[in-house]
Coordinates of N, CA and C in Angstrom, one line a residue:
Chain F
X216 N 56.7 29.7 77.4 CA 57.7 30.7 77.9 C 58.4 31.4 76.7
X217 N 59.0 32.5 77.2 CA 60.5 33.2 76.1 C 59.1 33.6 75.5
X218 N 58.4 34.8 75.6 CA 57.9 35.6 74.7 C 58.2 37.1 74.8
X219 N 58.2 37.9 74.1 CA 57.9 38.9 73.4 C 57.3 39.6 72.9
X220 N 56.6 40.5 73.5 CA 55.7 41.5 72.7 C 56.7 42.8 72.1
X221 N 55.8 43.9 71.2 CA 55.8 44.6 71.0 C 54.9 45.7 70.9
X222 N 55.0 47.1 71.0 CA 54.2 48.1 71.0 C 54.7 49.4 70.9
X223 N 53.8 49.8 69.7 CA 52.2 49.4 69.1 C 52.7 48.4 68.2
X224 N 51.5 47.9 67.6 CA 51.4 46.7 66.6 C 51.5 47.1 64.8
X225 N 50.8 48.2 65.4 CA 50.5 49.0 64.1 C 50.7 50.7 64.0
X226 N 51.1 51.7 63.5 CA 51.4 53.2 63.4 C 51.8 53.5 62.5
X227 N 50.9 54.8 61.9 CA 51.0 56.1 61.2 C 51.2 57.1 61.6
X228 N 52.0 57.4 60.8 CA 52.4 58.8 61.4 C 52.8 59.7 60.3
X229 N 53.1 61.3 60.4 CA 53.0 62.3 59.8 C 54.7 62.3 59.1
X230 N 55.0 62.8 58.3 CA 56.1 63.1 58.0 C 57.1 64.3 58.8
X231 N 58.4 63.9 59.5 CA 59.2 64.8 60.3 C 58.8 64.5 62.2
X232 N 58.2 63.9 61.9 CA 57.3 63.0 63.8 C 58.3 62.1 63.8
X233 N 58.2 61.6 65.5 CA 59.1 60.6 66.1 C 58.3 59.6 66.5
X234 N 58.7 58.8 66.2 CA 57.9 57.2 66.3 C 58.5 56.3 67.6
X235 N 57.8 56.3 68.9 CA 58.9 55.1 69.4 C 58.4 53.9 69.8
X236 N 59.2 52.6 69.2 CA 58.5 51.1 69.1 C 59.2 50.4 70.8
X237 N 58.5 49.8 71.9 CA 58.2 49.4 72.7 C 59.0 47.6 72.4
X238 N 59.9 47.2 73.2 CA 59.9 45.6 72.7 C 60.6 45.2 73.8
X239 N 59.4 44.1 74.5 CA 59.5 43.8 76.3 C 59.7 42.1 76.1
X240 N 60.3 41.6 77.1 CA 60.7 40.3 77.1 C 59.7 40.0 78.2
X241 N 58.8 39.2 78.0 CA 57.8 39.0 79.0 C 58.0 37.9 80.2
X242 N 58.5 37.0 80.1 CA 58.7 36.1 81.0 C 60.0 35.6 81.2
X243 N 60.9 36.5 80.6 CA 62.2 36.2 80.7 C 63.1 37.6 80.8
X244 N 64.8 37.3 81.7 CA 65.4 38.8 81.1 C 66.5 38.6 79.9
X245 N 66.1 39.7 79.2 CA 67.3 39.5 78.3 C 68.1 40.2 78.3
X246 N 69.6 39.8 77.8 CA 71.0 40.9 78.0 C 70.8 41.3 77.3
X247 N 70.5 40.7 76.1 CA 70.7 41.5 74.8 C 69.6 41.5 73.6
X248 N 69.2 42.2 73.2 CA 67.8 42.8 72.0 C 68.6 43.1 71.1
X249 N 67.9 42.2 69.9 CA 68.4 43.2 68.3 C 67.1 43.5 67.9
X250 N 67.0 44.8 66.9 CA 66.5 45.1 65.9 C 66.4 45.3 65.0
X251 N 65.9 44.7 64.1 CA 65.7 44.1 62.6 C 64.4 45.5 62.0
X252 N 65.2 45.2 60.5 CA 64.3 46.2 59.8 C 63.3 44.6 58.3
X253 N 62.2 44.9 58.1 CA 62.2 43.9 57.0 C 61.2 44.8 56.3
X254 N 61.7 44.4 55.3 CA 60.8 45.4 53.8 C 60.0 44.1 53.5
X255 N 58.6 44.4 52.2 CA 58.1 43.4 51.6 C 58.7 42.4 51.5
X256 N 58.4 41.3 51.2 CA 58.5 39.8 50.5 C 60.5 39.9 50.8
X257 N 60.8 40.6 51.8 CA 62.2 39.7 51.9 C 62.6 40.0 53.0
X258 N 64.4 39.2 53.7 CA 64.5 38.9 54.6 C 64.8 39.7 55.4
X259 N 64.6 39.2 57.1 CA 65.3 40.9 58.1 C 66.5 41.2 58.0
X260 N 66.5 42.5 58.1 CA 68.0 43.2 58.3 C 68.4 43.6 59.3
X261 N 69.4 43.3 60.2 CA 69.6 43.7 61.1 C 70.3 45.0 61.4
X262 N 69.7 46.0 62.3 CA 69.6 46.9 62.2 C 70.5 47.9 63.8
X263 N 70.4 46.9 65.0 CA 71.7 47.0 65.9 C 71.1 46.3 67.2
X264 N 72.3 46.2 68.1 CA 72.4 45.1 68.5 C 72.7 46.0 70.3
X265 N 71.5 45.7 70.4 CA 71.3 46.7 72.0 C 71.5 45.8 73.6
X266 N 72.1 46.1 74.3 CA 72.7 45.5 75.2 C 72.2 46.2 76.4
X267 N 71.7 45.8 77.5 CA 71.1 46.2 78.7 C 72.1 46.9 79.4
X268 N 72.0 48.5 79.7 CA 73.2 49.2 80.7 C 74.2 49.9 79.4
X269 N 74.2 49.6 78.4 CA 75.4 50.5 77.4 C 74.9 50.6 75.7
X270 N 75.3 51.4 75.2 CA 75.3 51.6 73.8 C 74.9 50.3 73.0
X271 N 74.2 51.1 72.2 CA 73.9 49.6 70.8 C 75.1 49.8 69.9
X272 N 75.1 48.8 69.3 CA 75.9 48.6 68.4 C 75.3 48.4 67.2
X273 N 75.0 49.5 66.0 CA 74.4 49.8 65.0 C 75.1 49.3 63.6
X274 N 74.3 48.5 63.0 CA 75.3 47.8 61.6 C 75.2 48.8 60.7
X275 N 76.5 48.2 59.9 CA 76.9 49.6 58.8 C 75.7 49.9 58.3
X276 N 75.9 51.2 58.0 CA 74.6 51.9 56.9 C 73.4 52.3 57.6
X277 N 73.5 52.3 59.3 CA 72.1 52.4 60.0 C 72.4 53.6 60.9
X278 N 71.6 54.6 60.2 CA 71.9 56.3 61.1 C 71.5 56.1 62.7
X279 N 73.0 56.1 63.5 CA 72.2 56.1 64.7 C 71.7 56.8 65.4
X280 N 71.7 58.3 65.0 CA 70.8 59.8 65.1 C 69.5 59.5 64.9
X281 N 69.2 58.5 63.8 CA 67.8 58.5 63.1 C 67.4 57.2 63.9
X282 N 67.7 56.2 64.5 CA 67.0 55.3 64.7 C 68.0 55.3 66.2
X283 N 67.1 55.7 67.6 CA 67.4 55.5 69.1 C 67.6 54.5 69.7
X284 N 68.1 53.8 70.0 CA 68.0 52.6 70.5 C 68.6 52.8 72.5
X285 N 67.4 52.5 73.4 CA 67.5 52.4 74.9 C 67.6 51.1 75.3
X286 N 68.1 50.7 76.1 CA 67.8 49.1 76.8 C 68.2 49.6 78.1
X287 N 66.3 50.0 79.2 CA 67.2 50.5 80.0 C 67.2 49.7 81.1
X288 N 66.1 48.3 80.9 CA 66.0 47.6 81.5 C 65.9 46.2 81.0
X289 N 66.6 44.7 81.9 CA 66.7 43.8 81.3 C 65.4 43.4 80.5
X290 N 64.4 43.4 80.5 CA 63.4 43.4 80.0 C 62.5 44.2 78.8
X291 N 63.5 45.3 78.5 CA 62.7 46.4 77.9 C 63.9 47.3 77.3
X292 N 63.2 47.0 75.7 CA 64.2 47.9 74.6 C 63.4 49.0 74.0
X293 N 64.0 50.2 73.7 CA 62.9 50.8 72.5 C 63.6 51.1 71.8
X294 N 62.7 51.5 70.2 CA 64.0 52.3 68.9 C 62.9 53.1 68.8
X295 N 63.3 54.2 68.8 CA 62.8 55.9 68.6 C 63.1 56.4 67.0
X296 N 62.3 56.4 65.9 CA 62.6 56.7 64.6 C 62.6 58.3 64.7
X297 N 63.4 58.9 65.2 CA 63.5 60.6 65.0 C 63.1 61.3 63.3
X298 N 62.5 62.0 63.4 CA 62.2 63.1 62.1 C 61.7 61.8 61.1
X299 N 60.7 61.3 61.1 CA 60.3 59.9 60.5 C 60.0 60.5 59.0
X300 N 60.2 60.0 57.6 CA 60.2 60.1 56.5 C 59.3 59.2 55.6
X301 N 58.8 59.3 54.6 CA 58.2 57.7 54.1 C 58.7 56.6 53.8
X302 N 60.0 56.7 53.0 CA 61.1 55.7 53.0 C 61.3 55.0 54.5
X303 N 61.0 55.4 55.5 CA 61.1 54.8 57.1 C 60.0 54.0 57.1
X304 N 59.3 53.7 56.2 CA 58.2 53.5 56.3 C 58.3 51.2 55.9
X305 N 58.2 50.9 57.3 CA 58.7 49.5 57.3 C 58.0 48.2 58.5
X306 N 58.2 46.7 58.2 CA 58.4 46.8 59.3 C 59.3 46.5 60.2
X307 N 59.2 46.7 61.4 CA 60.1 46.3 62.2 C 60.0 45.6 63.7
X308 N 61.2 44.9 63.5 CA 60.9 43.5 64.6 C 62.0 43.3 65.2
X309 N 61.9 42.8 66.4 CA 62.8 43.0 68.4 C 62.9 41.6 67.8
X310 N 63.7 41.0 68.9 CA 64.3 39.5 69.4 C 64.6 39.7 70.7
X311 N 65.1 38.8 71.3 CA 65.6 39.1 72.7 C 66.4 37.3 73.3
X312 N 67.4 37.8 73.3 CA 68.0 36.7 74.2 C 68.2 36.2 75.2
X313 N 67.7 34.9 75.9 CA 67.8 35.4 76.9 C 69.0 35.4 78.0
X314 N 68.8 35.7 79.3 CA 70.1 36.1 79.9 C 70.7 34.4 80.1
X315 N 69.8 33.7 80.6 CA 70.5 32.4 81.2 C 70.4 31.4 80.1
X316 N 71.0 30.2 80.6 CA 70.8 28.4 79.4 C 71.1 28.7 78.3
X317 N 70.0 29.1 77.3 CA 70.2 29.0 76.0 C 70.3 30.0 75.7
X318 N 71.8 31.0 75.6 CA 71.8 32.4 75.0 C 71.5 32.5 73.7
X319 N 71.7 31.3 72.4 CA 71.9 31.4 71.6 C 70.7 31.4 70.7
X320 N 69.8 31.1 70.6 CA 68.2 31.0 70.5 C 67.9 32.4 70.4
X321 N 67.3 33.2 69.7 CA 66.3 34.1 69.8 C 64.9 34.4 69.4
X322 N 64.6 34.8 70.4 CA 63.0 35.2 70.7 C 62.4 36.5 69.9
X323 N 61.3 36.4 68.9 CA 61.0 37.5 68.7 C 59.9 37.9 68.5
X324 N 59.3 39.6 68.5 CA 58.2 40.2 68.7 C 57.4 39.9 67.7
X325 N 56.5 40.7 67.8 CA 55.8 40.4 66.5 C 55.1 41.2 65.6
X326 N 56.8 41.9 65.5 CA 56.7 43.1 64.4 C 55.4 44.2 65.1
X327 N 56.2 45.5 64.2 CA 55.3 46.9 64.5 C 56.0 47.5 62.9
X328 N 54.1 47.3 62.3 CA 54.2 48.4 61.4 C 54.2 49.5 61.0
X329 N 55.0 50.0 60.6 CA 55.1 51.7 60.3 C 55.0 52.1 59.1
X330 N 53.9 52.7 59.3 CA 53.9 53.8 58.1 C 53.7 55.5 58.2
X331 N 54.6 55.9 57.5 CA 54.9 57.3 57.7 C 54.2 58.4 56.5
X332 N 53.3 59.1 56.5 CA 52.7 59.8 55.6 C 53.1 61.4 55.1
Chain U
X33 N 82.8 36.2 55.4 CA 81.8 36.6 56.4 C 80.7 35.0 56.9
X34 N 80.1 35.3 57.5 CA 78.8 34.5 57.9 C 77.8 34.4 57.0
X35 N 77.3 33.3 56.0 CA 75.8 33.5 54.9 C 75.3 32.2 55.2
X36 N 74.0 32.7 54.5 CA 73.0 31.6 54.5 C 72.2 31.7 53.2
X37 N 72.3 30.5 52.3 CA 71.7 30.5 51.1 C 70.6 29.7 51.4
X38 N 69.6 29.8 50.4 CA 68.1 29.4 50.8 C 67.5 28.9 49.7
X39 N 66.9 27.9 49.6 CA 66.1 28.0 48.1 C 65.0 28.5 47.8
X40 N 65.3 29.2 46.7 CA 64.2 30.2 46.0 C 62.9 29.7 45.8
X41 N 61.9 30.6 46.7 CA 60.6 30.4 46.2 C 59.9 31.7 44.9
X42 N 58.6 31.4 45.5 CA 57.3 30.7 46.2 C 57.5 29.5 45.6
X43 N 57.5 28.4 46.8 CA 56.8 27.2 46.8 C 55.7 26.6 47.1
X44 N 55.0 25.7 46.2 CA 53.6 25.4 46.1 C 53.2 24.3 45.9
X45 N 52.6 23.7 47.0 CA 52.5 22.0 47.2 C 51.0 21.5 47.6
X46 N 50.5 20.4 47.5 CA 49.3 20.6 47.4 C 49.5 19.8 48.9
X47 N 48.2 19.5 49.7 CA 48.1 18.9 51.3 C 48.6 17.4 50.9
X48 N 48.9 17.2 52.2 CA 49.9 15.9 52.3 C 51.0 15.6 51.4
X49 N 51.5 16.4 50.9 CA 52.7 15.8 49.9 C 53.8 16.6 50.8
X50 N 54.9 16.1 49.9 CA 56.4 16.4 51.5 C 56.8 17.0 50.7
X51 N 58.0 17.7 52.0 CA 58.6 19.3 51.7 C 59.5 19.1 52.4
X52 N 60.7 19.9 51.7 CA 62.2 19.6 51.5 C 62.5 21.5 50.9
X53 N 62.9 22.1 52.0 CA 63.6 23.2 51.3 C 65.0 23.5 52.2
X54 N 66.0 23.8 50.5 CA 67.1 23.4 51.0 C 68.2 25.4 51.7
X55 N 68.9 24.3 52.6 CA 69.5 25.3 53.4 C 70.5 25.3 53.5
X56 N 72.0 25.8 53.0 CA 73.2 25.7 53.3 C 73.8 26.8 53.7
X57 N 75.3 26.7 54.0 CA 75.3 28.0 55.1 C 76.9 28.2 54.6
X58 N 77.4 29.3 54.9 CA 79.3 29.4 55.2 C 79.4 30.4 56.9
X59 N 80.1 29.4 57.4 CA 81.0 30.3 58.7 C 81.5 29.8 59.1
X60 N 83.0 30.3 60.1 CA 84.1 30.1 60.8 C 83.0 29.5 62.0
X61 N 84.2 28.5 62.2 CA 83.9 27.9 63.6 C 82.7 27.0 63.6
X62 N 82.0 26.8 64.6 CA 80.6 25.9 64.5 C 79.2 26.6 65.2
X63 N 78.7 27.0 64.1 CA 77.3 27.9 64.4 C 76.3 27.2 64.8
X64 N 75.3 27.7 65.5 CA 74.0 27.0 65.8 C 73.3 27.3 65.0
X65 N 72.5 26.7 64.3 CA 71.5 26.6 62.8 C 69.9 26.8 63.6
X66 N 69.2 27.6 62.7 CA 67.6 27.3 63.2 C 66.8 27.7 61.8
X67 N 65.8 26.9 62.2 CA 64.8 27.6 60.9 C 63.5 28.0 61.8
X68 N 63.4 29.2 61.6 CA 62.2 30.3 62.1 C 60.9 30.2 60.8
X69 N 59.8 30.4 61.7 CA 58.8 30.3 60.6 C 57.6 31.9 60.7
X70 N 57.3 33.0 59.8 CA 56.9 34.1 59.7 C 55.5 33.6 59.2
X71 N 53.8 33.7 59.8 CA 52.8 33.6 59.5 C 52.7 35.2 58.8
X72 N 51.6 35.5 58.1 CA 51.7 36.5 57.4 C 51.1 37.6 58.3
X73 N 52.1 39.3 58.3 CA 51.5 40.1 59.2 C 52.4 39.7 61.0
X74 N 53.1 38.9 61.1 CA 53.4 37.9 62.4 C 55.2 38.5 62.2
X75 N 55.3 38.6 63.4 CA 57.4 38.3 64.1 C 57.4 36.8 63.6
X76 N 58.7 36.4 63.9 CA 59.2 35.2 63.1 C 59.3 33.9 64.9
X77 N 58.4 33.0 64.2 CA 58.4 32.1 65.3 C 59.5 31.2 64.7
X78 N 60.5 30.3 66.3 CA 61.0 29.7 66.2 C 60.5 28.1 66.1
X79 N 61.5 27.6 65.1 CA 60.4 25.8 64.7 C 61.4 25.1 65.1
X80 N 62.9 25.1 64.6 CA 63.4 24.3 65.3 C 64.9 25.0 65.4
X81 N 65.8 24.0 66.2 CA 67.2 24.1 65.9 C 68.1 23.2 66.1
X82 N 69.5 23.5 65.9 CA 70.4 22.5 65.9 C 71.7 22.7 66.4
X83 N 72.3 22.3 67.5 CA 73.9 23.7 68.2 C 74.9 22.7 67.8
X84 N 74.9 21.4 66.9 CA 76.2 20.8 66.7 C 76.0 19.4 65.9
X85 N 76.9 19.5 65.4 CA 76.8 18.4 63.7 C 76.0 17.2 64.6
X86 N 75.4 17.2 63.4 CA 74.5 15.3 63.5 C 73.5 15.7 64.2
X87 N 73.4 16.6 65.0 CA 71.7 17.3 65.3 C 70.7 16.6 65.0
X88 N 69.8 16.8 65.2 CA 68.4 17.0 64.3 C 67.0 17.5 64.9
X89 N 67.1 18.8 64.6 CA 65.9 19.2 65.2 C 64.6 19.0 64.8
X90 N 63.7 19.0 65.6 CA 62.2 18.3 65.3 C 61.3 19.1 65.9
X91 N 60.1 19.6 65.2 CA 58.7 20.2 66.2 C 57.9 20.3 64.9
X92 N 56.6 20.2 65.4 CA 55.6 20.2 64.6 C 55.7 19.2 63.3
X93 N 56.2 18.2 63.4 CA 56.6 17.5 62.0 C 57.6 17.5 60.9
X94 N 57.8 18.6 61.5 CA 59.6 19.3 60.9 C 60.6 18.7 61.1
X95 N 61.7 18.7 60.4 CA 62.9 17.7 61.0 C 63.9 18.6 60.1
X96 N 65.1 18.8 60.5 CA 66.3 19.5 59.7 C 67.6 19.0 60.6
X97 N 68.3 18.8 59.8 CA 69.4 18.0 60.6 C 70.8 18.8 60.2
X98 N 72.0 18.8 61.1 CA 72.7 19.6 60.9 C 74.4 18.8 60.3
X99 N 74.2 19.4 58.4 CA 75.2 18.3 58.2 C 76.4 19.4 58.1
X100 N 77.6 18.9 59.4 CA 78.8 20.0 58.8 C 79.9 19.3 57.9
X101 N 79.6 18.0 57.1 CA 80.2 17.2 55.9 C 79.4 18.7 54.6
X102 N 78.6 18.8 54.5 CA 77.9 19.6 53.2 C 77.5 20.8 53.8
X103 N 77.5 21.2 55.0 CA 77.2 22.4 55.2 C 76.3 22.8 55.5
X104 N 74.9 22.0 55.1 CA 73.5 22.1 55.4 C 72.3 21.9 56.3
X105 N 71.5 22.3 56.2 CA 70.3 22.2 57.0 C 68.6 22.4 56.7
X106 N 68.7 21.2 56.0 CA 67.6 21.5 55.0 C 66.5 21.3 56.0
X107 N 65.3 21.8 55.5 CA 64.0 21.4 56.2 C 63.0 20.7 56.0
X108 N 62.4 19.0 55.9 CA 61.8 18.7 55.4 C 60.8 18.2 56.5
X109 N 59.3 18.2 55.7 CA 58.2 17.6 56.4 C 57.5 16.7 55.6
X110 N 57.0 15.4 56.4 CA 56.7 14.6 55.2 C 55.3 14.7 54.9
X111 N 54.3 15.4 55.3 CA 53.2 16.0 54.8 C 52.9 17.2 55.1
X112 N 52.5 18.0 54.5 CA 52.3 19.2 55.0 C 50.8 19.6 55.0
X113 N 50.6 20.4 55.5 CA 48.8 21.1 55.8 C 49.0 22.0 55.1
X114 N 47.3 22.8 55.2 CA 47.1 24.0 54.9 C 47.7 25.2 55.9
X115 N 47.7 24.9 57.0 CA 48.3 25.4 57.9 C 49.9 26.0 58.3
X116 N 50.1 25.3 57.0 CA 51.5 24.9 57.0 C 52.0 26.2 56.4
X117 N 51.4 26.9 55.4 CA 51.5 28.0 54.4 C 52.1 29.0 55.1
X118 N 53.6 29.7 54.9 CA 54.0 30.9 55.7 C 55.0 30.7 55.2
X119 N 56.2 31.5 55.4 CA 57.8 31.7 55.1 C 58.8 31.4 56.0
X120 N 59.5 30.6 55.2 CA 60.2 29.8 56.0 C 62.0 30.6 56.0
X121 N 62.5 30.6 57.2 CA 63.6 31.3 56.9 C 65.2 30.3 57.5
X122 N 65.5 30.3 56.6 CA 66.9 29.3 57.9 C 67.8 30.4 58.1
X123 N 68.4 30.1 59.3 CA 69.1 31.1 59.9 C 70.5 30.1 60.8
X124 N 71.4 31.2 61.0 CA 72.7 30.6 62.0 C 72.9 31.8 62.8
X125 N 73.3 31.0 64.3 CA 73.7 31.8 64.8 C 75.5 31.7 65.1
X126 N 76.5 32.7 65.1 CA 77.9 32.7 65.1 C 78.3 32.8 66.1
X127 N 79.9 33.6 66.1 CA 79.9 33.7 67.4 C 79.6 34.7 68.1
X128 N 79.1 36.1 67.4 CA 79.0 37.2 68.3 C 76.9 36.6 68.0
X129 N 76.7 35.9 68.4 CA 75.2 35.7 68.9 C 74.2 36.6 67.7
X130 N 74.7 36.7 67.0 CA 73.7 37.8 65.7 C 73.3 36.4 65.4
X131 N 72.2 36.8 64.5 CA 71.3 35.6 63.5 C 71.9 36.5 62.2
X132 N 72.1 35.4 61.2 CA 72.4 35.6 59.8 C 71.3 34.6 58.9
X133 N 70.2 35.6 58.4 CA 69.4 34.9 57.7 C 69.5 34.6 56.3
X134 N 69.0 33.8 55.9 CA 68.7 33.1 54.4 C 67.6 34.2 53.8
X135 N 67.2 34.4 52.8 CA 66.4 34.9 51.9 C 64.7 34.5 52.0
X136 N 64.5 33.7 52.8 CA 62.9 33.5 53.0 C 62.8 32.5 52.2
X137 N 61.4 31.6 52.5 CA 61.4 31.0 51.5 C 59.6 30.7 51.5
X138 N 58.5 31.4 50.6 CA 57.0 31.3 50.9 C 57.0 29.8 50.6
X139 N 56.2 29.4 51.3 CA 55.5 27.9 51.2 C 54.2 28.0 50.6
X140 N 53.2 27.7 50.2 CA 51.5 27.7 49.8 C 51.8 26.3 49.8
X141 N 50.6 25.8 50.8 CA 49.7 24.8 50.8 C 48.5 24.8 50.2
X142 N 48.1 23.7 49.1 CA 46.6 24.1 48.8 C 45.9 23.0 48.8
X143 N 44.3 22.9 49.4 CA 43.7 21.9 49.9 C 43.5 20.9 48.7

């Protein structure tokens, strides 16, 4: 139980294109999805904290023009990289919590590569 | 704020010898501790956790116990595989439910 995909797994894309990453709670619902950014050889950064029915909540430093965040359903988040750059060029990884017992626990995908050309 | 210090790798141990990497933490109140484990290319799987002092979580041969006298939650296994080889991250959760991670920590197992 408590998985998570993501989709796509892997993407390229052009420079000034919109990327959008897919991140579904498969056998559970969750209130709440974060998304985490992680560069090479170090740790995730969290990147905002999306809630089913209302606004994410985006940590300092994180354009929330540039990176979309939907939760439009308990099950299902996406982040939309608008006008994508190379420096966007990362990867990036969902969690999901779930709604019931153990809120506190998080679940996560399993990362979607991006690279921007 | 909420942190989590980690000890600095890469670490490199050869099969069956034991493993001990250390994990201490700062936050208000009483956080739930976990160490997640990243296979390479992979999202971060959950290995174990701990929601209140004197804990001790356990899976796959893992054991980390949760001391709130020192603060820590180290993770030790008393042999490890080749299999074992991935990055190990300890983490807390607070009170607004975010994870606050530690710095990673690579493991190499070598036969």
């Amino acid at each position: 139980g408590a998985v998570v995909s993501q989709h796509p797994s892997r993407v390229i894309c052009k420079s000034g294109t919109s990327v959008k990453i897919e991140c579904r709670s498969l056998d559970f619902q969750a209130t709440t999805m974060f998304w985490y950014r992680q560069f090479p050889k170090q740790s995730l950064m969290l990147m905002a904290t999306s809630n089913e029915g209302s606004k994410a909540t985006y940590e300092q430093g994180v354009e929330k023009d540039k990176f979309l965040i939907n939760h439009a359903s308990l099950t299902l988040s996406t982040l939309t990289v608008t006008s994508a750059h190379p420096e966007d060029s990362s990867f990036y990884i969902c969690s999901a919590n779930p709604r019931v017992a153990d809120q506190e626990t998080q679940y996560f995908g399993p990362g979607t590569r991006l690279l921007v050309l | 704020g909420d942190s989590v210090t980690q000890m600095e790798g890469p670490v490199t141990l050869s099969e069956e010898a034991f493993l001990t990497i250390n994990c201490t933490y700062t936050a208000t109140g009483y956080p739930s501790l976990f160490w997640y484990v990243q296979y390479p290319g992979e999202g971060l799987q959950l290995l174990l956790k701990a929601t209140k002092a004197d804990d001790k979580g356990s899976n796959k041969g893992f054991e980390a116990t949760y001391r709130k006298e020192t603060t820590s939650f180290h993770l030790e296994k008393g042999s490890v595989q080749v299999s074992d080889s991935a990055v190990y991250f300890c983490a807390l959760s607070g009170s607004a439910r975010q994870l606050t991670f530690g710095s990673g920590t690579q493991l190499t197992v070598l036969p």
